[in-house]
Short mmCIF file of C-alpha atoms and ligand atoms in Angstrom, two decimals:
data_model
loop_
_atom_site.label_atom_id
_atom_site.label_comp_id
_atom_site.label_asym_id
_atom_site.label_seq_id
_atom_site.Cartn_x
_atom_site.Cartn_y
_atom_site.Cartn_z
CA MET A 1464 -42.11 -40.67 70.53
CA LYS A 1465 -41.36 -44.32 71.77
CA LYS A 1466 -37.87 -44.58 73.08
CA HIS A 1467 -35.63 -47.54 72.85
CA SER A 1468 -34.01 -48.34 76.01
CA THR A 1469 -30.61 -49.94 75.67
CA THR A 1470 -30.79 -51.91 78.89
CA ALA A 1471 -33.49 -53.33 77.32
CA VAL A 1472 -31.36 -54.30 74.24
CA ALA A 1473 -28.87 -55.75 76.49
CA GLU A 1474 -31.26 -57.59 78.64
CA ARG A 1475 -32.65 -59.32 75.45
CA GLY A 1476 -28.78 -60.17 74.38
CA ALA A 1477 -27.32 -59.70 70.80
CA TYR A 1478 -29.99 -58.09 68.43
CA ARG A 1479 -30.90 -60.85 65.41
CA PRO A 1480 -32.71 -59.87 62.88
CA THR A 1481 -35.42 -62.16 61.33
CA PRO A 1482 -33.64 -62.93 57.86
CA PRO A 1483 -34.97 -61.66 54.70
CA PRO A 1484 -36.65 -63.77 52.25
CA ALA A 1485 -34.22 -65.56 50.09
CA TRP A 1486 -32.86 -63.28 47.33
CA LYS A 1487 -31.09 -64.44 43.66
CA PRO A 1488 -31.24 -62.34 40.88
CA ARG A 1489 -33.91 -62.06 38.93
CA THR A 1490 -31.99 -63.29 35.89
CA ASP A 1491 -28.45 -64.06 35.16
CA PRO A 1492 -26.56 -60.98 33.81
CA ALA A 1493 -23.76 -62.94 32.52
CA PRO A 1494 -25.65 -64.18 29.15
CA LEU A 1495 -26.56 -60.26 28.76
CA LEU A 1496 -23.15 -59.06 28.99
CA PRO A 1497 -21.77 -57.55 25.78
CA ASP A 1498 -18.10 -59.41 24.35
CA ALA A 1499 -14.80 -57.72 25.56
CA GLU A 1500 -14.44 -56.59 21.91
CA PRO A 1501 -16.73 -55.19 19.13
CA TYR A 1502 -17.51 -58.26 16.87
CA ARG A 1503 -15.79 -57.99 13.61
CA VAL A 1504 -16.11 -60.57 10.24
CA LEU A 1505 -14.26 -59.02 7.94
CA GLY A 1506 -10.55 -59.84 7.94
CA THR A 1507 -11.28 -62.78 10.17
CA PRO A 1508 -11.53 -66.38 10.02
CA ALA A 1509 -15.86 -66.08 10.05
CA ALA A 1510 -15.34 -64.03 6.60
CA ALA A 1511 -14.76 -67.46 5.11
CA GLU A 1512 -18.63 -68.00 6.03
CA ALA A 1513 -20.10 -64.96 4.83
CA ASP A 1514 -22.51 -65.25 1.52
CA PRO A 1515 -20.90 -63.51 -1.57
CA GLU A 1516 -23.82 -62.32 -2.68
CA LEU A 1517 -24.71 -60.77 0.71
CA LEU A 1518 -21.52 -59.12 0.74
CA LEU A 1519 -21.70 -57.87 -2.92
CA ARG A 1520 -25.15 -56.25 -1.94
CA LEU A 1521 -23.27 -54.76 0.99
CA HIS A 1522 -20.67 -53.30 -1.18
CA ARG A 1523 -23.07 -51.93 -3.86
CA GLU A 1524 -25.03 -50.16 -1.31
CA LEU A 1525 -22.00 -48.75 0.59
CA VAL A 1526 -20.35 -47.47 -2.61
CA ARG A 1527 -24.15 -45.67 -3.53
CA GLY A 1528 -24.54 -44.51 0.04
CA ARG A 1529 -20.84 -43.24 0.26
CA ARG A 1530 -21.87 -40.84 -2.96
CA TYR A 1531 -25.57 -40.01 -1.51
CA ASN A 1532 -23.64 -38.73 0.92
CA ALA A 1533 -21.19 -36.54 -0.76
CA GLN A 1534 -24.22 -35.49 -3.06
CA ALA A 1535 -26.40 -34.19 -0.32
CA THR A 1536 -23.16 -32.21 1.32
CA ALA A 1537 -22.63 -31.00 -2.01
CA LEU A 1538 -26.52 -29.96 -2.17
CA THR A 1539 -25.89 -28.07 1.18
CA LYS A 1540 -22.88 -25.65 -0.30
CA GLN A 1541 -25.35 -24.58 -3.15
CA GLY A 1542 -28.37 -24.07 -1.05
CA ARG A 1543 -30.22 -26.56 -2.30
CA LEU A 1544 -30.57 -28.31 1.07
CA ALA A 1545 -30.66 -26.15 4.32
CA VAL A 1546 -29.11 -28.95 6.28
CA TYR A 1547 -27.43 -32.34 5.92
CA PRO A 1548 -26.26 -34.52 8.93
CA SER A 1549 -23.81 -36.52 7.04
CA SER A 1550 -23.31 -40.50 7.57
CA THR A 1551 -20.42 -40.52 5.57
CA GLY A 1552 -18.24 -43.46 7.58
CA GLN A 1553 -21.16 -44.86 9.21
CA GLU A 1554 -22.78 -46.17 5.70
CA ALA A 1555 -21.74 -49.72 7.31
CA CYS A 1556 -24.51 -49.38 9.96
CA GLN A 1557 -26.99 -47.31 7.47
CA VAL A 1558 -26.99 -50.13 4.86
CA ALA A 1559 -27.09 -53.24 7.42
CA ALA A 1560 -30.17 -51.76 9.10
CA ALA A 1561 -31.92 -51.27 5.90
CA LEU A 1562 -31.19 -54.62 4.70
CA VAL A 1563 -31.91 -56.83 7.68
CA LEU A 1564 -35.41 -55.84 7.49
CA GLU A 1565 -38.32 -57.53 5.99
CA GLU A 1566 -40.79 -55.20 3.80
CA ARG A 1567 -43.47 -55.74 6.84
CA ASP A 1568 -41.08 -54.37 9.78
CA TRP A 1569 -40.62 -50.89 10.53
CA LEU A 1570 -37.07 -48.38 10.53
CA PHE A 1571 -37.31 -45.79 13.22
CA PRO A 1572 -34.50 -43.23 12.36
CA SER A 1573 -32.88 -40.05 13.18
CA TYR A 1574 -31.88 -37.15 11.23
CA ARG A 1575 -28.68 -38.95 10.33
CA ASP A 1576 -30.39 -41.94 9.06
CA THR A 1577 -31.69 -40.67 5.87
CA LEU A 1578 -29.42 -43.35 4.02
CA ALA A 1579 -30.99 -45.87 5.89
CA ALA A 1580 -34.10 -44.67 4.29
CA VAL A 1581 -33.12 -44.88 0.93
CA VAL A 1582 -31.90 -48.05 1.43
CA ARG A 1583 -34.96 -49.52 2.17
CA GLY A 1584 -36.56 -48.06 -0.78
CA LEU A 1585 -37.55 -44.63 0.01
CA ASP A 1586 -37.58 -42.04 -2.72
CA PRO A 1587 -34.38 -39.66 -1.72
CA VAL A 1588 -35.60 -36.70 -2.63
CA GLN A 1589 -38.69 -37.61 0.09
CA ALA A 1590 -36.32 -38.71 2.35
CA LEU A 1591 -34.52 -35.09 2.17
CA SER A 1592 -37.78 -33.20 2.33
CA LEU A 1593 -37.76 -32.26 6.14
CA LEU A 1594 -33.71 -31.65 5.84
CA ARG A 1595 -34.64 -29.23 3.35
CA GLY A 1596 -37.49 -27.63 4.86
CA ASP A 1597 -40.03 -28.28 2.42
CA TRP A 1598 -42.76 -30.49 4.45
CA HIS A 1599 -43.25 -31.72 7.29
CA THR A 1600 -42.10 -35.37 7.22
CA GLY A 1601 -41.84 -35.75 3.03
CA TYR A 1602 -43.23 -39.18 2.64
CA ASP A 1603 -46.22 -41.36 3.96
CA PRO A 1604 -44.50 -43.37 6.69
CA ARG A 1605 -47.25 -45.91 6.81
CA GLU A 1606 -46.63 -46.72 3.19
CA HIS A 1607 -42.96 -47.37 3.69
CA ARG A 1608 -42.91 -48.21 7.14
CA ILE A 1609 -40.17 -45.39 7.97
CA ALA A 1610 -41.34 -43.78 11.06
CA PRO A 1611 -40.63 -39.51 10.70
CA LEU A 1612 -36.93 -38.77 11.12
CA CYS A 1613 -36.52 -37.69 14.46
CA THR A 1614 -35.06 -34.57 15.45
CA PRO A 1615 -35.69 -34.76 19.07
CA LEU A 1616 -32.80 -36.86 20.13
CA ALA A 1617 -34.22 -40.40 21.15
CA THR A 1618 -38.14 -39.30 20.94
CA GLN A 1619 -37.89 -42.39 18.19
CA LEU A 1620 -36.89 -44.97 20.65
CA PRO A 1621 -40.36 -45.06 22.81
CA HIS A 1622 -42.44 -44.98 19.50
CA ALA A 1623 -40.75 -47.89 18.20
CA VAL A 1624 -41.69 -50.01 21.50
CA GLY A 1625 -45.17 -48.55 21.33
CA LEU A 1626 -45.34 -49.68 17.61
CA ALA A 1627 -43.75 -53.07 18.30
CA HIS A 1628 -45.69 -53.97 21.63
CA ALA A 1629 -49.36 -52.85 19.29
CA ALA A 1630 -47.92 -55.37 16.68
CA ARG A 1631 -47.21 -58.09 19.44
CA LEU A 1632 -50.69 -57.45 21.17
CA LYS A 1633 -51.97 -57.67 17.54
CA GLY A 1634 -50.56 -60.80 16.97
CA ASP A 1635 -48.69 -58.97 13.83
CA ASP A 1636 -45.35 -60.78 13.05
CA VAL A 1637 -43.52 -57.18 12.93
CA VAL A 1638 -40.07 -56.02 14.04
CA ALA A 1639 -39.15 -52.59 14.89
CA LEU A 1640 -35.54 -51.33 14.28
CA ALA A 1641 -34.50 -48.11 16.28
CA LEU A 1642 -31.61 -46.17 15.53
CA VAL A 1643 -30.42 -43.69 17.83
CA GLY A 1644 -26.69 -42.01 18.36
CA ASP A 1645 -24.06 -42.08 21.32
CA GLY A 1646 -25.36 -38.64 22.59
CA GLY A 1647 -29.28 -40.00 22.95
CA THR A 1648 -28.30 -42.52 25.38
CA SER A 1649 -28.18 -40.21 27.65
CA GLU A 1650 -31.71 -39.07 27.10
CA GLY A 1651 -34.80 -40.11 29.26
CA ASP A 1652 -36.66 -41.19 26.63
CA PHE A 1653 -33.41 -43.76 25.85
CA HIS A 1654 -33.78 -45.12 29.61
CA GLU A 1655 -37.84 -45.54 29.55
CA ALA A 1656 -37.63 -47.38 25.85
CA LEU A 1657 -35.17 -49.90 27.31
CA ASN A 1658 -37.10 -50.35 30.18
CA PHE A 1659 -40.45 -50.99 28.99
CA ALA A 1660 -38.88 -53.12 25.92
CA ALA A 1661 -37.54 -55.42 28.05
CA VAL A 1662 -40.25 -55.73 30.57
CA TRP A 1663 -43.05 -56.15 27.64
CA GLN A 1664 -40.06 -58.24 25.93
CA VAL A 1665 -41.07 -56.61 22.50
CA PRO A 1666 -39.60 -57.31 19.36
CA VAL A 1667 -37.55 -54.49 18.92
CA VAL A 1668 -34.27 -53.81 18.48
CA PHE A 1669 -31.55 -50.80 19.88
CA LEU A 1670 -29.15 -49.71 17.18
CA VAL A 1671 -26.61 -46.98 18.68
CA GLN A 1672 -24.35 -45.84 16.28
CA ASN A 1673 -21.59 -44.59 18.53
CA ASN A 1674 -19.40 -42.69 15.97
CA GLY A 1675 -17.52 -41.16 19.11
CA PHE A 1676 -19.42 -37.36 18.99
CA ALA A 1677 -22.45 -35.86 20.06
CA ILE A 1678 -21.84 -32.62 18.30
CA SER A 1679 -19.00 -31.88 20.12
CA VAL A 1680 -19.19 -33.66 23.12
CA PRO A 1681 -16.86 -37.03 23.21
CA LEU A 1682 -17.88 -39.78 24.38
CA ALA A 1683 -15.86 -39.82 27.56
CA LYS A 1684 -18.18 -36.83 28.93
CA GLN A 1685 -21.26 -38.67 27.71
CA THR A 1686 -20.89 -41.71 29.73
CA ALA A 1687 -18.88 -43.56 32.78
CA ALA A 1688 -20.11 -46.91 31.53
CA PRO A 1689 -17.60 -49.32 30.21
CA SER A 1690 -19.70 -49.67 26.99
CA LEU A 1691 -22.88 -48.30 25.61
CA ALA A 1692 -23.48 -51.98 25.30
CA HIS A 1693 -23.56 -52.46 28.63
CA LYS A 1694 -26.17 -50.38 29.31
CA ALA A 1695 -28.29 -53.14 28.33
CA VAL A 1696 -27.74 -55.47 31.35
CA GLY A 1697 -29.55 -52.92 33.47
CA TYR A 1698 -32.47 -53.32 31.81
CA GLY A 1699 -32.57 -57.12 31.35
CA MET A 1700 -31.59 -57.24 27.52
CA PRO A 1701 -28.83 -58.46 25.89
CA GLY A 1702 -26.34 -55.72 24.87
CA ARG A 1703 -23.75 -56.70 21.54
CA LEU A 1704 -20.94 -54.89 20.55
CA VAL A 1705 -19.85 -54.60 16.77
CA ASP A 1706 -17.46 -53.03 14.75
CA GLY A 1707 -19.80 -50.31 13.06
CA ASN A 1708 -17.43 -50.38 9.93
CA ASP A 1709 -17.80 -54.38 9.20
CA ALA A 1710 -20.73 -54.23 7.20
CA ALA A 1711 -20.72 -58.15 7.46
CA ALA A 1712 -20.64 -58.25 11.16
CA VAL A 1713 -23.17 -55.48 11.62
CA HIS A 1714 -25.20 -56.97 9.38
CA GLN A 1715 -25.00 -60.29 11.34
CA VAL A 1716 -25.10 -58.95 14.50
CA LEU A 1717 -28.72 -57.16 13.44
CA SER A 1718 -29.60 -60.11 11.79
CA GLU A 1719 -29.52 -62.36 14.70
CA ALA A 1720 -31.16 -59.75 16.63
CA THR A 1721 -34.34 -59.10 14.57
CA ARG A 1722 -34.69 -63.24 14.11
CA ARG A 1723 -34.69 -63.11 18.21
CA ALA A 1724 -37.34 -60.29 18.44
CA ARG A 1725 -39.35 -62.07 15.65
CA SER A 1726 -39.31 -65.31 17.66
CA GLY A 1727 -40.71 -63.67 20.74
CA GLY A 1728 -37.19 -63.48 22.60
CA GLY A 1729 -37.54 -59.79 23.42
CA PRO A 1730 -35.13 -56.93 22.64
CA THR A 1731 -31.42 -56.31 21.96
CA LEU A 1732 -29.10 -53.30 22.32
CA VAL A 1733 -26.41 -53.28 19.83
CA GLU A 1734 -23.67 -50.60 19.99
CA ALA A 1735 -22.07 -50.27 16.79
CA VAL A 1736 -18.62 -48.50 17.27
CA THR A 1737 -17.72 -46.22 13.77
CA TYR A 1738 -16.57 -42.45 13.78
CA ARG A 1739 -18.32 -39.33 12.21
CA VAL A 1740 -15.40 -38.60 9.95
CA GLU A 1741 -17.53 -35.46 8.64
CA ALA A 1742 -18.50 -32.56 10.75
CA HIS A 1743 -21.92 -33.17 12.95
CA THR A 1744 -23.84 -31.10 9.90
CA ASN A 1745 -23.23 -28.39 7.57
CA ALA A 1746 -23.15 -25.84 10.14
CA ASP A 1747 -20.60 -27.12 12.32
CA ASP A 1748 -16.99 -26.83 12.33
CA ALA A 1749 -15.41 -30.26 13.96
CA THR A 1750 -12.13 -28.81 13.80
CA ARG A 1751 -12.55 -26.61 16.84
CA TYR A 1752 -12.62 -29.73 18.81
CA ARG A 1753 -11.14 -32.70 17.62
CA GLY A 1754 -7.54 -33.18 15.38
CA ASP A 1755 -6.80 -34.60 12.08
CA GLY A 1756 -5.05 -37.43 13.48
CA GLU A 1757 -7.97 -38.98 14.75
CA VAL A 1758 -9.80 -38.79 12.09
CA ASP A 1759 -7.36 -40.08 9.58
CA ALA A 1760 -7.24 -43.10 12.01
CA TRP A 1761 -10.70 -43.80 11.04
CA ARG A 1762 -10.54 -42.65 7.56
CA ALA A 1763 -7.77 -46.18 7.57
CA HIS A 1764 -10.65 -48.32 8.60
CA ASP A 1765 -13.52 -47.07 6.47
CA PRO A 1766 -15.95 -49.86 5.92
CA ILE A 1767 -15.96 -49.63 1.70
CA THR A 1768 -11.80 -50.27 2.20
CA LEU A 1769 -12.45 -53.17 4.53
CA LEU A 1770 -15.19 -55.01 2.52
CA GLU A 1771 -13.24 -54.61 -0.56
CA GLY A 1772 -10.24 -55.70 0.67
CA GLU A 1773 -12.35 -59.04 1.49
CA LEU A 1774 -14.02 -59.01 -1.87
CA THR A 1775 -10.93 -58.50 -4.06
CA GLY A 1776 -8.85 -61.09 -1.44
CA ARG A 1777 -11.63 -63.50 -2.75
CA GLY A 1778 -11.57 -62.76 -6.20
CA LEU A 1779 -15.46 -61.97 -5.68
CA LEU A 1780 -14.89 -58.03 -7.30
CA ASP A 1781 -14.23 -58.20 -10.72
CA ASP A 1782 -13.93 -54.69 -12.93
CA ASP A 1783 -17.42 -54.88 -14.17
CA ARG A 1784 -18.68 -55.32 -10.81
CA ALA A 1785 -16.87 -52.46 -9.42
CA ARG A 1786 -17.98 -50.44 -12.36
CA SER A 1787 -21.45 -51.46 -12.15
CA ALA A 1788 -21.77 -50.32 -8.49
CA ARG A 1789 -19.68 -46.89 -9.16
CA ASP A 1790 -22.10 -46.45 -11.92
CA ALA A 1791 -25.30 -47.33 -10.03
CA ALA A 1792 -23.58 -44.36 -7.41
CA GLU A 1793 -23.64 -41.65 -10.11
CA GLU A 1794 -26.98 -42.33 -11.30
CA LEU A 1795 -28.30 -42.04 -7.72
CA ALA A 1796 -26.15 -39.10 -7.17
CA ALA A 1797 -27.07 -37.24 -11.01
CA GLY A 1798 -31.34 -38.12 -10.06
CA LEU A 1799 -30.60 -36.42 -6.91
CA ARG A 1800 -28.88 -33.28 -8.18
CA ALA A 1801 -31.09 -33.01 -11.17
CA ARG A 1802 -34.51 -33.09 -8.83
CA MET A 1803 -33.20 -31.33 -6.06
CA ASN A 1804 -32.29 -28.44 -8.49
CA GLU A 1805 -35.81 -28.07 -9.66
CA ASP A 1806 -37.64 -25.62 -6.96
CA ALA A 1807 -40.55 -27.99 -5.59
CA PRO A 1808 -44.14 -26.49 -5.94
CA LEU A 1809 -44.86 -25.45 -2.12
CA ASP A 1810 -48.15 -24.00 -0.80
CA PRO A 1811 -47.17 -21.44 2.08
CA MET A 1812 -50.78 -22.76 3.34
CA ASP A 1813 -49.17 -26.07 3.82
CA LEU A 1814 -47.31 -24.77 7.06
CA PHE A 1815 -50.74 -24.89 8.89
CA THR A 1816 -51.56 -28.69 7.67
CA HIS A 1817 -51.45 -31.61 9.80
CA VAL A 1818 -49.97 -29.94 12.64
CA TYR A 1819 -53.49 -30.81 14.61
CA ALA A 1820 -56.36 -33.12 14.25
CA GLU A 1821 -58.31 -29.95 14.97
CA GLN A 1822 -56.98 -26.91 14.25
CA THR A 1823 -56.53 -24.38 17.38
CA THR A 1824 -58.24 -20.99 17.64
CA GLN A 1825 -54.60 -19.46 16.81
CA LEU A 1826 -53.68 -21.38 14.03
CA ARG A 1827 -56.79 -20.86 12.36
CA GLU A 1828 -56.57 -16.80 12.95
CA GLN A 1829 -52.68 -17.16 11.57
CA ALA A 1830 -53.98 -19.09 8.56
CA ALA A 1831 -56.48 -16.42 7.73
CA GLN A 1832 -53.93 -13.61 8.31
CA LEU A 1833 -51.20 -15.86 5.82
CA ARG A 1834 -54.34 -16.36 3.20
CA ALA A 1835 -55.07 -12.09 3.16
CA GLU A 1836 -51.51 -11.26 2.96
CA LEU A 1837 -51.15 -13.93 -0.25
CA ASP A 1838 -54.16 -12.87 -1.59
CA ALA A 1839 -52.88 -9.19 -1.57
CA GLU A 1840 -49.72 -10.05 -2.93
CA ALA A 1841 -51.68 -11.98 -5.88
CA GLY A 1842 -54.00 -8.88 -6.38
CA ARG A 1843 -56.53 -10.70 -5.70
C1 TPP B 3316 -33.83 -33.57 23.35
C2 TPP B 3316 -32.68 -33.04 22.31
N1 TPP B 3316 -31.98 -32.39 22.78
C3 TPP B 3316 -30.67 -31.78 22.48
C4 TPP B 3316 -30.71 -31.62 20.60
C5 TPP B 3316 -29.62 -30.67 19.95
N2 TPP B 3316 -28.76 -31.70 19.53
C6 TPP B 3316 -28.93 -31.99 17.67
S1 TPP B 3316 -28.15 -33.29 17.32
C7 TPP B 3316 -27.47 -33.03 19.13
C8 TPP B 3316 -25.69 -34.06 19.35
C9 TPP B 3316 -26.12 -35.87 19.33
O1 TPP B 3316 -25.58 -36.36 19.38
P1 TPP B 3316 -25.60 -38.54 18.74
O2 TPP B 3316 -26.68 -38.77 19.65
O3 TPP B 3316 -24.59 -38.91 19.42
O4 TPP B 3316 -25.96 -37.93 17.58
P2 TPP B 3316 -25.10 -37.66 16.20
O5 TPP B 3316 -25.49 -36.64 16.02
O6 TPP B 3316 -23.35 -37.92 16.67
O7 TPP B 3316 -25.84 -38.90 15.20
C10 TPP B 3316 -28.06 -32.42 19.89
C11 TPP B 3316 -27.40 -32.55 21.23
C12 TPP B 3316 -31.84 -32.39 20.18
N3 TPP B 3316 -31.88 -32.56 19.12
N4 TPP B 3316 -32.91 -33.09 20.72
#
């Protein structure tokens, strides 16, 4: 091994390395940084500029959404729904996400986002089919442009990036909006999706619903980042921070992000600061890891109360409109209740359908075994 002689260095004098080629940041990080506080519209001067028709539409959907959440939760107690991750308190995110999309766009939801799918127009029974344990997805994703509700955390994000990237290569004017929870931002899929999206400048919007918890894990144990929106800067995309209970603000921020994506401006990461006021699902007891005081503070910042304050303050919500929203909510709940109380006609053999394009030997054997058992039971 070659030895460096200290005397030789001393003879050459002080060591002067060749300076590296000039370095500068590849992009200016300043415009990518989120605001210091979540963006708000309701209760601020910006509210005066909000379109009254939009505010009324948001209100109607929030009221329907709240009722949908209550009905779905009741169905778990009646044994008609296996599990329900409620989005009560998060309706502003769900409604705004659905309403900003054009028909040709795609929504990529997680298990907590059935309401967004319903507001986008999906039949509520189909939206709950997976959570009822009835069928693989419960609807045709291509027909509705709603990807399957993903239970494995953050797996919907690379799917959204892949679809949006492919659309762009094909020249289709399509935006993908992907929903994810705060816990999901710790997944490798979150990192890979954001990295690819920014490098390829894909028309995708990531909406993190930061509802404070990943089951029992609070955000403080999830990340040391200043905010989840700050994570955007590391990937080279803008991060936006918004009050997730302010439907007008979420709608505005998501509209700007989808417009930017559609016009070739690339992806945006939006963090909506909200709160999961119910337990994680009906199988969870939230009192074991958080106090009532915290929940009450968020209930006081309720998305419906916030919007109603604005609407009544501006004389936009008269009794007729309020009643009409309540009636629409009751109609949605009554339809859901009636249809979910019917036993779905299920064929156990469907268990094997759509698992693989070509069945494996084991699945063929299992299918034959089940067929034989069903035939024996039926006396065939
Ligand atoms: C890859 C993966 N790991 C773990 C789980 C188990 N799990 C289900 S929900 C959940 C918490 C997710 O929290 P968050 O992303 O904040 O979404 P939220 O449920 O609050 O909407 C976990 C860990 C899972 N579904 N997928």
